[in-house]
PDB file of C-alpha atoms in Angstrom:
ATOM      1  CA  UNK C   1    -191.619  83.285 122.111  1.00  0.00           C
ATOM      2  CA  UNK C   2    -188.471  83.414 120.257  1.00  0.00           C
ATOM      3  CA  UNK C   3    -186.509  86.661 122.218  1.00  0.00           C
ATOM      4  CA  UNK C   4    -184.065  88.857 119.559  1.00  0.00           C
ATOM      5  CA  UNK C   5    -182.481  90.233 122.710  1.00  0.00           C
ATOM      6  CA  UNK C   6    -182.047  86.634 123.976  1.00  0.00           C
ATOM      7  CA  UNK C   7    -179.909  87.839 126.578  1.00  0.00           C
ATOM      8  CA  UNK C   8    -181.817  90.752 128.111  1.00  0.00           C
ATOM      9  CA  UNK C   9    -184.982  88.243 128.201  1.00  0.00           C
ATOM     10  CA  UNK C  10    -183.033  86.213 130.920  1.00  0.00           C
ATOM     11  CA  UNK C  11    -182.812  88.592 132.877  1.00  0.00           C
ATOM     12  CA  UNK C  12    -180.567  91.431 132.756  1.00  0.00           C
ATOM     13  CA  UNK C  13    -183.121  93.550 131.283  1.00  0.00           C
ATOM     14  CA  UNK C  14    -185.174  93.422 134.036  1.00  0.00           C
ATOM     15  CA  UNK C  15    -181.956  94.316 135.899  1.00  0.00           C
ATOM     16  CA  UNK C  16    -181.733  97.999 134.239  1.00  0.00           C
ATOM     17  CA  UNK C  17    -183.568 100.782 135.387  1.00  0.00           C
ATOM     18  CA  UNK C  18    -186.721 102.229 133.956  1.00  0.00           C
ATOM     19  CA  UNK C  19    -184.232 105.076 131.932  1.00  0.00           C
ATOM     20  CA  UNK C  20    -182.068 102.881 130.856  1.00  0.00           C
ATOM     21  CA  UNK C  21    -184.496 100.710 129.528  1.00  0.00           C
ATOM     22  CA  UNK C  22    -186.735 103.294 127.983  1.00  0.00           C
ATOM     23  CA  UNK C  23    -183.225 104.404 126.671  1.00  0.00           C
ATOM     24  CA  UNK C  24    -182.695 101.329 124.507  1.00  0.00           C
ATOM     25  CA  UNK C  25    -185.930 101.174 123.218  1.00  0.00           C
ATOM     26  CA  UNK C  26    -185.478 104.299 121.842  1.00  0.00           C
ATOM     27  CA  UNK C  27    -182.420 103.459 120.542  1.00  0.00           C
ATOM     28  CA  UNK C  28    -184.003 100.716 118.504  1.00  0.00           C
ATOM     29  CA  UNK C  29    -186.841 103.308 117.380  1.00  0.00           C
ATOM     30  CA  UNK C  30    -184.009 105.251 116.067  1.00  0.00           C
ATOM     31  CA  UNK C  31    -182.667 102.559 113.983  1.00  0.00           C
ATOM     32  CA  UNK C  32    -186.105 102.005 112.405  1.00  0.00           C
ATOM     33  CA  UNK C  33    -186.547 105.647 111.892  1.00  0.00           C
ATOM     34  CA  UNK C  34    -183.181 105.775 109.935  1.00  0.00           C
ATOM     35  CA  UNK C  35    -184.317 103.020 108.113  1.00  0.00           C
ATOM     36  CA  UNK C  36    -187.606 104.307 106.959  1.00  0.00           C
ATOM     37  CA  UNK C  37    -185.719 107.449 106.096  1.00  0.00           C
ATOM     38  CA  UNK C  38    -183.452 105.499 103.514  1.00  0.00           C
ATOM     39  CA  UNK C  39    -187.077 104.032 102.378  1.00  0.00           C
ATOM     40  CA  UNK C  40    -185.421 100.287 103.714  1.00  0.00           C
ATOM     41  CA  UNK C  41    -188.668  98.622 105.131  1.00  0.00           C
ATOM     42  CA  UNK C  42    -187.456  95.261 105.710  1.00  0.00           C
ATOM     43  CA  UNK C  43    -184.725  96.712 108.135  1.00  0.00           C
ATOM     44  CA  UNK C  44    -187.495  99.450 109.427  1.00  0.00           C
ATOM     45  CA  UNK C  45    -189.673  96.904 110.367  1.00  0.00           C
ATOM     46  CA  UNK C  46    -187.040  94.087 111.949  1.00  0.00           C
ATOM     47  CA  UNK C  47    -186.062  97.618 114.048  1.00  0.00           C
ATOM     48  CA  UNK C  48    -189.516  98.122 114.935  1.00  0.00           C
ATOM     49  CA  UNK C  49    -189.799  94.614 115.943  1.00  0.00           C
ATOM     50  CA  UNK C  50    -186.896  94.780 118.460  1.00  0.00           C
ATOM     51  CA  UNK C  51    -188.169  97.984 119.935  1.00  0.00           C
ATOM     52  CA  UNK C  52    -191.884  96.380 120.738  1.00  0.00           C
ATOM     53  CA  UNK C  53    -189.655  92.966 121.988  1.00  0.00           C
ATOM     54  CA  UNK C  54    -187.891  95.202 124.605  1.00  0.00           C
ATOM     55  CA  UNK C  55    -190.977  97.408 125.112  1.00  0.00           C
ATOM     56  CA  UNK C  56    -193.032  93.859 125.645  1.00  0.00           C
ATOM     57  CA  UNK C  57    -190.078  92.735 128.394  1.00  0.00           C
ATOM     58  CA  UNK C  58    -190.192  96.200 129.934  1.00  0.00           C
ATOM     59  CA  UNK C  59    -194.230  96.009 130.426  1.00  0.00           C
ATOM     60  CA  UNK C  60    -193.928  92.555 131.821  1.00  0.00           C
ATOM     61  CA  UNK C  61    -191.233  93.728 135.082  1.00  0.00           C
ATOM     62  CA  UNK C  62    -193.399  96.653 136.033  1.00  0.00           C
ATOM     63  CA  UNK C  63    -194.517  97.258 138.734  1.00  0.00           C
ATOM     64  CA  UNK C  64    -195.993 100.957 139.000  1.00  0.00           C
ATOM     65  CA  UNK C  65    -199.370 101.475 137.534  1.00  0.00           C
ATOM     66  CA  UNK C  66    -198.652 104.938 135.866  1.00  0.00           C
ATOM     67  CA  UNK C  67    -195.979 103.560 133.983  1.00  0.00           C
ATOM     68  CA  UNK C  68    -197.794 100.888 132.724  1.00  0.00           C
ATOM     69  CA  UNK C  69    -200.273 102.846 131.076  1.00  0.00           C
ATOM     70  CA  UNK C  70    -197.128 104.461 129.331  1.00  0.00           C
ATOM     71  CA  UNK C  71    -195.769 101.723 128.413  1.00  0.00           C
ATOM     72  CA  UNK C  72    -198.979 100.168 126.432  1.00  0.00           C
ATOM     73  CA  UNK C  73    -199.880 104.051 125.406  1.00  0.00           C
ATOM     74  CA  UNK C  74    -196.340 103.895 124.147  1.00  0.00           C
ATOM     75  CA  UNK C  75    -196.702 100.428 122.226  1.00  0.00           C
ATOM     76  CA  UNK C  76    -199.645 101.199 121.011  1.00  0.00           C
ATOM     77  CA  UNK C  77    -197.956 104.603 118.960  1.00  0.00           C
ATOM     78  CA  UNK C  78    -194.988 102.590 118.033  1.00  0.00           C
ATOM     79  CA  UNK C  79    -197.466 100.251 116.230  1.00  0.00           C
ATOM     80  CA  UNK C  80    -199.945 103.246 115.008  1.00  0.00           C
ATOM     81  CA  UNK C  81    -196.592 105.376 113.512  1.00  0.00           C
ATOM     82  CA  UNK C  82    -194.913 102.259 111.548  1.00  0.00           C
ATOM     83  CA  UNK C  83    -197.568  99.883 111.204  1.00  0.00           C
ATOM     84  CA  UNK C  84    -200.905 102.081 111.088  1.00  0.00           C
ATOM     85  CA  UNK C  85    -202.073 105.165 109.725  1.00  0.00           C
ATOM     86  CA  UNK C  86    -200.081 107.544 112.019  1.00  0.00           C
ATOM     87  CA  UNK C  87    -203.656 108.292 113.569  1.00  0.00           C
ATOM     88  CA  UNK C  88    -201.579 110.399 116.365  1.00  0.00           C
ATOM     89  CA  UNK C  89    -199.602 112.503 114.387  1.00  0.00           C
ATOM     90  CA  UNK C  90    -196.366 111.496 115.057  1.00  0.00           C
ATOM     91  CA  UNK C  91    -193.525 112.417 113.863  1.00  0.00           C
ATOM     92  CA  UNK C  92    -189.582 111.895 113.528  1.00  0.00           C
ATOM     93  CA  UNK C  93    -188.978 115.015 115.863  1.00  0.00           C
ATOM     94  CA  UNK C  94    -191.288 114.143 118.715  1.00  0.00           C
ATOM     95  CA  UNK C  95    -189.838 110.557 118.798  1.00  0.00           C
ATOM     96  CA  UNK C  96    -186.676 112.082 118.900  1.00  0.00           C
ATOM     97  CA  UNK C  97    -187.677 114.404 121.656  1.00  0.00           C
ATOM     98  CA  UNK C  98    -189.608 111.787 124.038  1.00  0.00           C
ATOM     99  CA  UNK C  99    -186.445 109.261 123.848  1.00  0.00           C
ATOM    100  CA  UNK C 100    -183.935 112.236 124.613  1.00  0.00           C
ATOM    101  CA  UNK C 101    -184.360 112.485 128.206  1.00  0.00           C
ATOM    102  CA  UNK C 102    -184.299 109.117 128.938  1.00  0.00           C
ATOM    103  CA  UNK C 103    -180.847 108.745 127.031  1.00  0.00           C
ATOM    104  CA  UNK C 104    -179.669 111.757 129.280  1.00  0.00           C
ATOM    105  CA  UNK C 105    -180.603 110.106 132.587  1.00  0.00           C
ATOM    106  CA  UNK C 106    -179.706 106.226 131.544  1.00  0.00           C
ATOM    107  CA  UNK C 107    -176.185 107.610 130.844  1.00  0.00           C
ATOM    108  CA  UNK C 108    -175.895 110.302 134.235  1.00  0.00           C
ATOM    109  CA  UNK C 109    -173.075 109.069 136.357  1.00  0.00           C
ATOM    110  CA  UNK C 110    -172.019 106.590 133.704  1.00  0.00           C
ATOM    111  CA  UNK C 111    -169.618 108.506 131.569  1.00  0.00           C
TER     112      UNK C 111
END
């Protein structure tokens, strides 16, 4: 598989923490959800793409069952909201809203 986040593959990202992880996954959901707002697919979708990369390394390093099942619960949205027919109702707000408390704890201590 050819990695985006070449760097992170080797490694490192298995290195961060579950927040800080979850963290830049949402970072790259925001990206695609700016994108879709400016009705740019091509740059939606490459977004999109990163975010599922990192949320593909973060499922291989765990190690906890529960959040597993959040992680592939979470894939499978990410995929349903961009890709699919938004079967779960999501919306701009509530991705906004799950990612914010990750951002909060990923950065704790770092500032």
């Amino acid at each position: 598989m050819a990695y985006q986040h070449k760097n992170l593959a080797e490694g490192r990202w298995a290195a961060m923490s579950l927040s800080e992880q979850m963290a830049n996954i949402g970072s790259e959901v925001s990206r695609a959800l700016n994108w879709k707002r400016k009705n740019k697919d091509e740059y939606c979708l490459k977004a999109v793409d990163r975010a599922l990369e990192l949320v593909f390394l973060t499922i291989e390093n765990v190690t906890i069952t529960s959040h597993l099942k959040e992680l592939t619960r979470l894939r499978e949205v990410i995929i349903d909201y961009f890709y699919g027919t938004n079967e779960y109702a999501s919306t701009e707000i509530l991705w906004e809203k799950y990612f914010y408390h990750f951002n909060i704890v990923a950065r704790k201590g770092k500032v």
